[in-house]
Amino acid sequence: AVVSTQSTGGLAMLFDQAGGQMTAGMVDVISESGKCSQRVEELIVEIKERWDRWDGRDGEPVDGALLFEHFYEGFMAPYFGCYHCKDIRRALATIDMDDDGLVDWNEFKVYLVWAGRQYPHVADAQELLDKAFRLGLIPAMLA
């Protein structure tokens, strides 16, 4: 996937895809650097509503962070064959940028924002998720 490097956010995504470990500050820069189209913003809100249904499951606090198991079940399962495979652990480690053992909304949103900027004409939330996983997260975990 082609990453625009004409912005600080684009450079941070390129750094991540080149195998670097993104910091919390880089996540903030990507989230703040420019806006997606109104349509993509609406799709991200739709995905956030889905996220919120997983947040707080099994008595966990509702805090914007998902256990790896819930993130896998809610979002990653269509892209990875099994929860206990080595690839899924690498993918989860890639998205867990602050290394706290959870997937925070902002860590995940980085990939959604990137996908929305690169592919602004996605048809729906599922296509945005597909772009984020297939062209963002999976290549980043293989870097």
Tab-separated table of C-alpha atoms in Angstrom:
chain	number	residue	atom	x	y	z
A	1	ALA	CA	0.000	0.000	0.000
A	2	VAL	CA	1.174	3.481	-0.774
A	3	VAL	CA	1.538	5.728	2.266
A	4	SER	CA	1.546	9.478	1.855
A	5	THR	CA	4.667	10.840	3.542
A	6	GLN	CA	3.815	14.475	2.937
A	7	SER	CA	2.658	14.921	6.537
A	8	THR	CA	3.870	14.083	10.007
A	9	GLY	CA	1.093	11.501	10.254
A	10	GLY	CA	2.162	9.953	6.950
A	11	LEU	CA	5.760	9.721	8.149
A	12	ALA	CA	4.619	8.028	11.370
A	13	MET	CA	2.634	5.439	9.373
A	14	LEU	CA	5.624	4.864	7.077
A	15	PHE	CA	7.844	4.383	10.128
A	16	ASP	CA	5.391	1.790	11.449
A	17	GLN	CA	5.160	-0.042	8.124
A	18	ALA	CA	8.963	-0.082	7.876
A	19	GLY	CA	9.114	-2.054	11.122
A	20	GLY	CA	9.498	0.752	13.652
A	21	GLN	CA	7.547	0.685	16.905
A	22	MET	CA	5.065	3.561	17.083
A	23	THR	CA	4.938	5.532	20.291
A	24	ALA	CA	1.862	6.977	21.986
A	25	GLY	CA	2.965	10.402	20.733
A	26	MET	CA	3.041	9.154	17.157
A	27	VAL	CA	-0.463	7.739	17.560
A	28	ASP	CA	-1.622	11.164	18.731
A	29	VAL	CA	0.040	12.871	15.748
A	30	ILE	CA	-1.663	10.514	13.292
A	31	SER	CA	-5.035	11.005	14.968
A	32	GLU	CA	-4.669	14.787	14.938
A	33	SER	CA	-3.038	15.275	11.525
A	34	GLY	CA	-5.791	16.231	9.182
A	35	LYS	CA	-9.320	15.017	8.869
A	36	CYS	CA	-10.886	12.205	6.939
A	37	SER	CA	-13.832	12.906	4.695
A	38	GLN	CA	-17.189	13.304	6.417
A	39	ARG	CA	-18.250	9.914	5.023
A	40	VAL	CA	-15.173	8.167	6.427
A	41	GLU	CA	-15.679	9.918	9.787
A	42	GLU	CA	-19.223	8.504	9.840
A	43	LEU	CA	-17.888	5.024	9.103
A	44	ILE	CA	-15.355	5.356	11.930
A	45	VAL	CA	-18.204	6.344	14.274
A	46	GLU	CA	-20.090	3.229	13.133
A	47	ILE	CA	-17.040	1.068	13.871
A	48	LYS	CA	-16.654	2.795	17.257
A	49	GLU	CA	-20.246	1.823	18.107
A	50	ARG	CA	-19.331	-1.782	17.318
A	51	TRP	CA	-16.197	-1.340	19.459
A	52	ASP	CA	-18.295	-0.047	22.359
A	53	ARG	CA	-20.403	-3.230	22.305
A	54	TRP	CA	-17.202	-5.198	23.014
A	55	ASP	CA	-15.808	-2.774	25.594
A	56	GLY	CA	-16.710	-3.904	29.106
A	57	ARG	CA	-17.599	-7.489	28.247
A	58	ASP	CA	-17.148	-10.152	30.905
A	59	GLY	CA	-17.159	-7.584	33.696
A	60	GLU	CA	-14.155	-5.652	32.382
A	61	PRO	CA	-14.223	-1.871	32.849
A	62	VAL	CA	-15.671	0.258	30.044
A	63	ASP	CA	-12.509	2.231	29.356
A	64	GLY	CA	-11.930	2.370	25.604
A	65	ALA	CA	-9.606	-0.647	25.701
A	66	LEU	CA	-10.367	-4.222	24.695
A	67	LEU	CA	-8.801	-7.424	25.888
A	68	PHE	CA	-6.953	-9.120	23.031
A	69	GLU	CA	-9.554	-11.905	23.059
A	70	HIS	CA	-12.415	-9.432	22.605
A	71	PHE	CA	-10.576	-7.519	19.895
A	72	TYR	CA	-9.932	-10.767	18.065
A	73	GLU	CA	-13.544	-11.915	18.340
A	74	GLY	CA	-14.998	-8.520	17.461
A	75	PHE	CA	-12.674	-7.451	14.662
A	76	MET	CA	-9.750	-9.706	13.724
A	77	ALA	CA	-11.273	-13.167	13.327
A	78	PRO	CA	-12.170	-12.719	9.632
A	79	TYR	CA	-8.510	-11.974	8.818
A	80	PHE	CA	-6.733	-14.601	10.936
A	81	GLY	CA	-7.452	-18.313	11.163
A	82	CYS	CA	-7.054	-18.965	14.856
A	83	TYR	CA	-6.716	-17.021	18.078
A	84	HIS	CA	-3.737	-18.991	19.383
A	85	CYS	CA	-1.583	-18.803	16.240
A	86	LYS	CA	1.767	-17.005	16.088
A	87	ASP	CA	0.490	-14.556	13.436
A	88	ILE	CA	-2.338	-13.336	15.642
A	89	ARG	CA	0.074	-12.658	18.480
A	90	ARG	CA	2.295	-10.637	16.121
A	91	ALA	CA	-0.701	-8.683	14.844
A	92	LEU	CA	-1.893	-7.939	18.352
A	93	ALA	CA	1.611	-6.886	19.399
A	94	THR	CA	1.735	-4.565	16.364
A	95	ILE	CA	-1.510	-2.843	17.262
A	96	ASP	CA	-0.746	-2.676	21.019
A	97	MET	CA	1.514	0.326	20.602
A	98	ASP	CA	1.815	1.152	24.302
A	99	ASP	CA	2.534	-2.489	25.198
A	100	ASP	CA	-0.109	-2.628	27.958
A	101	GLY	CA	-1.630	-5.938	26.878
A	102	LEU	CA	-4.821	-4.267	25.624
A	103	VAL	CA	-5.972	-2.758	22.357
A	104	ASP	CA	-6.961	0.857	22.963
A	105	TRP	CA	-9.449	2.572	20.672
A	106	ASN	CA	-6.854	5.152	19.591
A	107	GLU	CA	-4.365	2.399	18.703
A	108	PHE	CA	-6.966	0.798	16.436
A	109	LYS	CA	-8.297	4.107	15.129
A	110	VAL	CA	-4.843	4.913	13.713
A	111	TYR	CA	-5.336	2.164	11.130
A	112	LEU	CA	-8.924	3.233	10.396
A	113	VAL	CA	-7.891	6.863	9.858
A	114	TRP	CA	-5.010	5.765	7.641
A	115	ALA	CA	-7.295	3.512	5.581
A	116	GLY	CA	-9.874	6.283	5.296
A	117	ARG	CA	-7.295	8.743	4.001
A	118	GLN	CA	-5.764	6.293	1.562
A	119	TYR	CA	-9.112	4.900	0.367
A	120	PRO	CA	-11.671	7.687	0.884
A	121	HIS	CA	-14.295	6.110	-1.376
A	122	VAL	CA	-14.891	2.915	0.602
A	123	ALA	CA	-18.497	1.756	0.376
A	124	ASP	CA	-19.145	0.920	4.019
A	125	ALA	CA	-17.646	0.260	7.448
A	126	GLN	CA	-16.737	-3.312	6.550
A	127	GLU	CA	-14.736	-2.194	3.532
A	128	LEU	CA	-12.937	0.367	5.708
A	129	LEU	CA	-12.086	-2.424	8.175
A	130	ASP	CA	-10.885	-4.606	5.292
A	131	LYS	CA	-8.572	-1.866	4.042
A	132	ALA	CA	-7.280	-1.167	7.560
A	133	PHE	CA	-6.480	-4.829	8.205
A	134	ARG	CA	-5.386	-6.083	4.786
A	135	LEU	CA	-3.420	-3.028	3.687
A	136	GLY	CA	-2.418	-1.459	7.029
A	137	LEU	CA	-2.179	-3.786	10.007
A	138	ILE	CA	-1.161	-7.017	8.271
A	139	PRO	CA	1.663	-5.394	6.252
A	140	ALA	CA	2.823	-3.571	9.409
A	141	MET	CA	3.026	-6.822	11.363
A	142	LEU	CA	5.073	-8.433	8.584
A	143	ALA	CA	7.542	-5.550	8.413
